[in-house]
Coordinates of C-alpha atoms in Angstrom, one line a residue:
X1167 CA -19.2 11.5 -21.4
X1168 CA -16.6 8.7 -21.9
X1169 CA -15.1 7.6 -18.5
X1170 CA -11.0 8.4 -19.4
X1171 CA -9.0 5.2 -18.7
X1172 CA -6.3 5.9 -15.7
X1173 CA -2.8 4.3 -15.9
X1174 CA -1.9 3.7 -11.9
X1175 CA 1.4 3.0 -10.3
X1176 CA 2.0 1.4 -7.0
X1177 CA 5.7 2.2 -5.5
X1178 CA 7.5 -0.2 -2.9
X1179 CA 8.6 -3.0 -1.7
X1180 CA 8.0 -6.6 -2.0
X1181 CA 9.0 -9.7 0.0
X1182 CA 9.8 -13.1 -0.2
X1183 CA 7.1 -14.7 2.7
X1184 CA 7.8 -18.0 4.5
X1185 CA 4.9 -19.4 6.6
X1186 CA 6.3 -21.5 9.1
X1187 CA 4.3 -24.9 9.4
X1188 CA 4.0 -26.7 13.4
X1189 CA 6.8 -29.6 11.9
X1190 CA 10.7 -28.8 11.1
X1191 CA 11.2 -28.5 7.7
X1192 CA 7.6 -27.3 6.8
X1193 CA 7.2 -23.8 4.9
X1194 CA 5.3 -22.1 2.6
X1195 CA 6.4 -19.6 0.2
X1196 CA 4.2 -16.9 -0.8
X1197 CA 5.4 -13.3 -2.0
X1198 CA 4.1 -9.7 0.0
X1199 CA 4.1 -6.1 0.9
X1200 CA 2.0 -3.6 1.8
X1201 CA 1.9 -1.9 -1.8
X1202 CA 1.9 -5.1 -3.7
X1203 CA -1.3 -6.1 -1.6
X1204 CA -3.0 -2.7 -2.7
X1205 CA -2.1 -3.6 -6.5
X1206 CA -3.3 -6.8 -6.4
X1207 CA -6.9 -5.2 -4.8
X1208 CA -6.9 -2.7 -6.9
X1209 CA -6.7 -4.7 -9.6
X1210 CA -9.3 -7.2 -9.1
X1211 CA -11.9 -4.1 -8.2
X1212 CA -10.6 -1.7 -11.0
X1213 CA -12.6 -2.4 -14.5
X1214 CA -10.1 -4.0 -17.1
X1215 CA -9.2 -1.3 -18.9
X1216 CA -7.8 0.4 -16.0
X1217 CA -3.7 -0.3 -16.2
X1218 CA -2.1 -1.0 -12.7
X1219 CA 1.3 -1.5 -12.3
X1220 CA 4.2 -2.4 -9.3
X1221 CA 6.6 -0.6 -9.2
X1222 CA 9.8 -1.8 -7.2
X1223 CA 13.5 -3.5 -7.5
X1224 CA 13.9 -7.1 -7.1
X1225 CA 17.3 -9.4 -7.8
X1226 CA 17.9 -12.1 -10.9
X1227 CA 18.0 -14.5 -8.9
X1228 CA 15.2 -17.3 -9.4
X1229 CA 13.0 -16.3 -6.1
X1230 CA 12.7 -13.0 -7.8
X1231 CA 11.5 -14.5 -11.1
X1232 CA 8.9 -16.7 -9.2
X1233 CA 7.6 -13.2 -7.4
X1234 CA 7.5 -11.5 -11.1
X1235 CA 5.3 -14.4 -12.7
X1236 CA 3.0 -14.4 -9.2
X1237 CA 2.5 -10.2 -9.8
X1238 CA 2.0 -10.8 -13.6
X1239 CA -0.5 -13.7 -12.7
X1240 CA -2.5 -11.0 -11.1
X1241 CA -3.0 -9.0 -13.7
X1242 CA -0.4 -6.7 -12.4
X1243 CA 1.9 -4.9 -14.6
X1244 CA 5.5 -5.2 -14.0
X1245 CA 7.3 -3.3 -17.1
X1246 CA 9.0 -0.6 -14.7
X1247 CA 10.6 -3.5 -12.5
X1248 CA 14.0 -2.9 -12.2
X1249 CA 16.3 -5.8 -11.8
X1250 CA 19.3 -5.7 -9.4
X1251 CA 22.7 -7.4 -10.5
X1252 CA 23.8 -8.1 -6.9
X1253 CA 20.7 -7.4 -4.7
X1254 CA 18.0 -9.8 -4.0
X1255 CA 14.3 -9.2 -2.5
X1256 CA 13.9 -9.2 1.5
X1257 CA 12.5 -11.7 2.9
X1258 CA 10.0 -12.3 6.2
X1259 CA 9.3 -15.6 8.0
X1260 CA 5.3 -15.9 9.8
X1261 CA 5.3 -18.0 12.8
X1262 CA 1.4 -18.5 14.3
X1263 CA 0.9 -19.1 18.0
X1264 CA -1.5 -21.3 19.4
X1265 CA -3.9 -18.3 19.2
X1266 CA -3.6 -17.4 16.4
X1267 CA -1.4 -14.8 17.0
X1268 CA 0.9 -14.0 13.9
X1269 CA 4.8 -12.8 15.1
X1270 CA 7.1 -11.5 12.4
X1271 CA 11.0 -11.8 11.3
X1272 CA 12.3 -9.9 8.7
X1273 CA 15.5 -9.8 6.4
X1274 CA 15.7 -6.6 4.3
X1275 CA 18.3 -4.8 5.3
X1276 CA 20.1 -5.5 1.3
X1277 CA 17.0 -5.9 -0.5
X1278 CA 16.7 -4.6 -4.2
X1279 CA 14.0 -2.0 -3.0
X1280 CA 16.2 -0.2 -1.1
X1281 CA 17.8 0.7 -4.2
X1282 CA 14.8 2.4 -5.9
X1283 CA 15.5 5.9 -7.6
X1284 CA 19.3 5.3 -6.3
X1285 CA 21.8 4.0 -9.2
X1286 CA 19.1 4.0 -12.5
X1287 CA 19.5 7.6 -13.7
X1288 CA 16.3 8.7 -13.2
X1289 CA 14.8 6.1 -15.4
X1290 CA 12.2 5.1 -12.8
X1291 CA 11.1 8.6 -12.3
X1292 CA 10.8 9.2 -15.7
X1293 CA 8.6 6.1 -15.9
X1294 CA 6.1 7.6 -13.0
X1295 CA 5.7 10.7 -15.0
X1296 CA 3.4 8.6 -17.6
X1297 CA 1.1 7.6 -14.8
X1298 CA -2.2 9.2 -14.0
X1299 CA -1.9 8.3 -10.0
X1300 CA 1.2 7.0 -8.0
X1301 CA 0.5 5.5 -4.7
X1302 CA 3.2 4.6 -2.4
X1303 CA 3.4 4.6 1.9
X1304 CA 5.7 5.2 4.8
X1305 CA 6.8 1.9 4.3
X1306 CA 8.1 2.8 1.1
X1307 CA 9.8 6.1 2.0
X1308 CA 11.5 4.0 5.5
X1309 CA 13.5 1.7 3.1
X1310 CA 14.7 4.9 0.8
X1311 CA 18.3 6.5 1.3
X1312 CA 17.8 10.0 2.6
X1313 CA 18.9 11.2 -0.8
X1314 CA 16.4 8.8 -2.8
X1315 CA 13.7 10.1 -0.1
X1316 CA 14.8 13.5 -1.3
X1317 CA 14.9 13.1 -5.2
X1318 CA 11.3 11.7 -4.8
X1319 CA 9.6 14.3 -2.8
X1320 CA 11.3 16.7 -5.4
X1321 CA 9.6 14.3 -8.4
X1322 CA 6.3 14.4 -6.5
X1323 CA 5.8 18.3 -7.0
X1324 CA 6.5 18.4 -10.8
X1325 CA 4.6 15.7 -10.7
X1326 CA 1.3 17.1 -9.0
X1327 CA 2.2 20.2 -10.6
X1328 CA 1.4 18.4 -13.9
X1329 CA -1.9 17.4 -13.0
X1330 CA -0.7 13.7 -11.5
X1331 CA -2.2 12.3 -8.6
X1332 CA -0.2 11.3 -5.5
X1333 CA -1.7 9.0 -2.5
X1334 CA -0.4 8.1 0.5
X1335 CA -0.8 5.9 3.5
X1336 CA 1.0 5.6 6.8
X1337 CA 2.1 2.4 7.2
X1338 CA 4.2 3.6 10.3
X1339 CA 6.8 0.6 11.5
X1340 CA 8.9 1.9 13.9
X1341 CA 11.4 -0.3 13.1
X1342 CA 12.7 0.9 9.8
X1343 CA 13.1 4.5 11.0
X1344 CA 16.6 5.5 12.6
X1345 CA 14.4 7.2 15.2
X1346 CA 11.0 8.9 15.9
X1347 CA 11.6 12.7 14.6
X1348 CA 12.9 11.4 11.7
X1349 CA 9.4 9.3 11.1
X1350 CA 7.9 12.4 12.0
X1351 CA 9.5 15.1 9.5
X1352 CA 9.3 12.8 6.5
X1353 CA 5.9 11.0 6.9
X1354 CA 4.4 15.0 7.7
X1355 CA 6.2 16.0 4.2
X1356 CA 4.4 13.0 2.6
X1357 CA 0.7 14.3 3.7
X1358 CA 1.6 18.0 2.5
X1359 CA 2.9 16.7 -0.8
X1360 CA -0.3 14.3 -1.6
X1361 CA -3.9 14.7 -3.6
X1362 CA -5.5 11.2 -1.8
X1363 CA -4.6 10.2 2.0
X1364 CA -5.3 7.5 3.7
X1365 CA -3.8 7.7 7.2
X1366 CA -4.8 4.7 9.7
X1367 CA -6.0 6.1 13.0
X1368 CA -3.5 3.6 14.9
X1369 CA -0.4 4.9 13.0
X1370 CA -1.0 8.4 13.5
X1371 CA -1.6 8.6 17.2
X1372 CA 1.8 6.1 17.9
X1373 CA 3.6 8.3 15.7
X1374 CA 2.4 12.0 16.7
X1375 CA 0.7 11.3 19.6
X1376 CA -2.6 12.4 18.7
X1377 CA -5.4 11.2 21.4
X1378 CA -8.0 10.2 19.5
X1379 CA -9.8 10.1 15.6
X1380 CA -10.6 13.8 15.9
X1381 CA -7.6 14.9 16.6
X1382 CA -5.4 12.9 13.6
X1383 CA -8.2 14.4 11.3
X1384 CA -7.4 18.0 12.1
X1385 CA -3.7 17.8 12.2
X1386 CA -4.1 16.3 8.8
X1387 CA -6.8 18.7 7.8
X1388 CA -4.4 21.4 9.4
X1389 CA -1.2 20.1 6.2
X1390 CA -4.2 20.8 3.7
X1391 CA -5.3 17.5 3.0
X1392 CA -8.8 17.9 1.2
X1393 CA -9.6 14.1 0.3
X1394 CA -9.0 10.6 1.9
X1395 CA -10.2 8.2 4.1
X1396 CA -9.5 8.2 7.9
X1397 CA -8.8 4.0 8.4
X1398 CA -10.7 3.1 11.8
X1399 CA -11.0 -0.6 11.3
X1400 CA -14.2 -2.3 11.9
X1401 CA -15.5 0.9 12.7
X1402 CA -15.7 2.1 9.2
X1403 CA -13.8 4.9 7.1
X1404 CA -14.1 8.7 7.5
X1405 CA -13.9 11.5 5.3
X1406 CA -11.1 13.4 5.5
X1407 CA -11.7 16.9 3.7
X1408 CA -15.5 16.1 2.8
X1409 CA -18.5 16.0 4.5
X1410 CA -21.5 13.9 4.1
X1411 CA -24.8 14.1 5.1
X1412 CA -25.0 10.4 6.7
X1413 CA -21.5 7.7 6.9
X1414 CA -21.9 4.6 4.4
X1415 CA -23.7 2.0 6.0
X1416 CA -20.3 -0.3 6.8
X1417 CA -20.8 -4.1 7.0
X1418 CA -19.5 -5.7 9.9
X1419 CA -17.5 -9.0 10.3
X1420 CA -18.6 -11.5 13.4
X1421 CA -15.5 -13.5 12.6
X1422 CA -12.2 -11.8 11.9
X1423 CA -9.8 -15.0 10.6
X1424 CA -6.5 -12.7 9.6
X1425 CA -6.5 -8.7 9.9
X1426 CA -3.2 -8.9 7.7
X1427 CA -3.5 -6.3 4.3
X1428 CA -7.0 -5.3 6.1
X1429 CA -5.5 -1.4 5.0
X1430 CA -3.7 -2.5 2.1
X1431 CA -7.2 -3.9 0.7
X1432 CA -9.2 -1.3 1.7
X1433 CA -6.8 1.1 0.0
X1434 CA -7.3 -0.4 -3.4
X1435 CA -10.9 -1.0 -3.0
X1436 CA -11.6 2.6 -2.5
X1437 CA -8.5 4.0 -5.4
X1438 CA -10.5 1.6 -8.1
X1439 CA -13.7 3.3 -7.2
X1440 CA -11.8 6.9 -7.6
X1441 CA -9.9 6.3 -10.7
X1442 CA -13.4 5.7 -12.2
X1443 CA -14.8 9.3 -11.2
X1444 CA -17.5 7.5 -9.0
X1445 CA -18.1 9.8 -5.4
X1446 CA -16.5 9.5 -2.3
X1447 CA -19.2 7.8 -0.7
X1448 CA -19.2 4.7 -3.0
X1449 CA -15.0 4.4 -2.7
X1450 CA -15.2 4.7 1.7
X1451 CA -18.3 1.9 0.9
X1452 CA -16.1 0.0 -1.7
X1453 CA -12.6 0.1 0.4
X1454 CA -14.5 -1.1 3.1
X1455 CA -16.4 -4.1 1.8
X1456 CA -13.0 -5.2 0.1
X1457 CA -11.1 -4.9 3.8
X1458 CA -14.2 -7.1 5.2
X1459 CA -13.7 -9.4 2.6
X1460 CA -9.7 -10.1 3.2
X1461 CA -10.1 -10.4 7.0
X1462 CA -12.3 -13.6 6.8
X1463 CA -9.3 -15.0 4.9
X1464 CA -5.7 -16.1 6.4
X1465 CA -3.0 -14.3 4.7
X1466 CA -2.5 -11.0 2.4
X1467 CA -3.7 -12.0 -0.5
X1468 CA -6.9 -14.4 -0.7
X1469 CA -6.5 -17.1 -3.8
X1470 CA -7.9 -15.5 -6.8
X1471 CA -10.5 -18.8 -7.0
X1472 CA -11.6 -18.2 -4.0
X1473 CA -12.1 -14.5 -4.6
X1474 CA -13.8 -14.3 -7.9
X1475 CA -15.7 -17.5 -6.7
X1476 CA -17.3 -15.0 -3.9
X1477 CA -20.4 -12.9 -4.0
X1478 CA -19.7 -9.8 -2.5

């Protein structure tokens, strides 16, 4: 049987990134977000005939050209980009402490994403409808208007209903939320309305209070959820709706450079071995391996020389 080729869309937001140097004047510019890193890791695992494409809103202005050539570079599709007239992407600064420790600040309270299924007459929507999975996060819904949020929970049932494939992953920043319940209500109506979950065991508990693994793993089993990955860090994925015989046999890192995008990763190693029919055993073991890989690197995204110069 011929393995059908699957047309994937990844909804959010990207940034503008500044890495702040140790001298004045010293930055680097590099280009993030949470669903951007899973496109980019999807598409180095997924085979080439596999389409995957970000989805977003960005500005005209020349910083948002530069971050459309980096996506593109990738291998990442961009021909549902919408480009705001008077909007412009957010930005974040990185500043390292002499630990190691990364701190963040953020500008994105205008960015373009915030505009997404807003003021384009559906036309974004429409465009999701010719994709065979949609992945988005919390992240994603936090920078919506209520009414966007709204419009695409509506979208996501004529969607499924359809035969589409939705995914979702916490991504729970407390910071974009007005307050807690609110977090609560909509990130709960984003695990009912979705085929392929992947909550992290951190987010869940700070955001319902759960007390441990077990517990996040019925509540979610409890909204229906029959597939996914539980995301315990270096412990290793679990199931969620499926039960195996015997866990993958997860590789373990001795020295952890840069935990940033270690979700984001593992979220598009594990989708690539999905959208290829292959079990749910080989996508935890896949996810995995590609979230082990990113964490010995500083930074989201590792330099695709670097990468592909690798052996897994």
């Amino acid at each position: 049987m011929q393995r059908q080729r699957k047309k994937i869309a990844c909804v959010g937001e990207a940034m503008i990134e500044l890495s702040l140097g140790s001298s004045e004047g010293a930055a680097r510019v590099g280009y993030a977000g949470d669903t951007l890193n899973t496109a980019i890791y999807l598409r180095r695992n997924a085979p080439a005939d596999h389409d995957v494409h970000f989805v977003s809103a960005v500005g005209q202005d020349p910083l948002s050209d530069r971050m459309l050539a980096f996506i593109e570079a990738e291998g990442v599709g961009t021909a549902y980009m919408r480009r705001s007239p008077d909007r412009v992407p957010g930005l974040y600064a990185i500043t390292t402490d002499d630990a190691g420790e990364r701190s963040f600040t953020y500008w994105r309270e205008t960015s373009a994403a915030r505009t997404l299924f807003t003021d384009d007459a559906g036309e974004t929507l429409a465009a999701l409808s010719g994709f065979d999975i949609v992945y988005y996060s919390a992240i994603t819904l936090a920078i919506l208007s209520p009414d966007a949020r709204a419009r695409f929970f509506d979208w996501i049932d004529g969607f499924r209903a359809s035969g589409g494939e939705v995914a979702f992953d916490s991504n729970y920043r407390p910071k974009l939320w007005p307050d807690v319940a609110t977090a609560r209500r909509e990130v709960e109506t984003a695990w009912r309305k979705c085929d392929i979950a992947f909550p992290s065991v951190d987010d869940e508990m700070d955001l319902f209070g759960d007390v441990d693994a077990a517990a996040v793993s019925a509540r979610l089993e409890g909204y229906g959820l029959s597939y996914g990955a539980l995301k315990r860090g270096g412990e290793g994925p679990l199931p969620i709706g499926v039960t195996l015989p015997v866990l993958p046999s997860y590789r373990r890192v001795d020295k952890v450079i840069d935990t940033t995008a270690a979700g984001d990763s593992f979220v598009g190693g594990f989708l690539a071995e999905h959208a290829q029919g292959r079990p749910i055993d080989a996508a935890l073991l896949a996810g995995h391996d590609c979230a082990a890989r990113v964490i010995t690197h500083p930074g989201a995204i590792v330099p695709r020389d670097i990468w592909f110069s690798e052996v897994s």
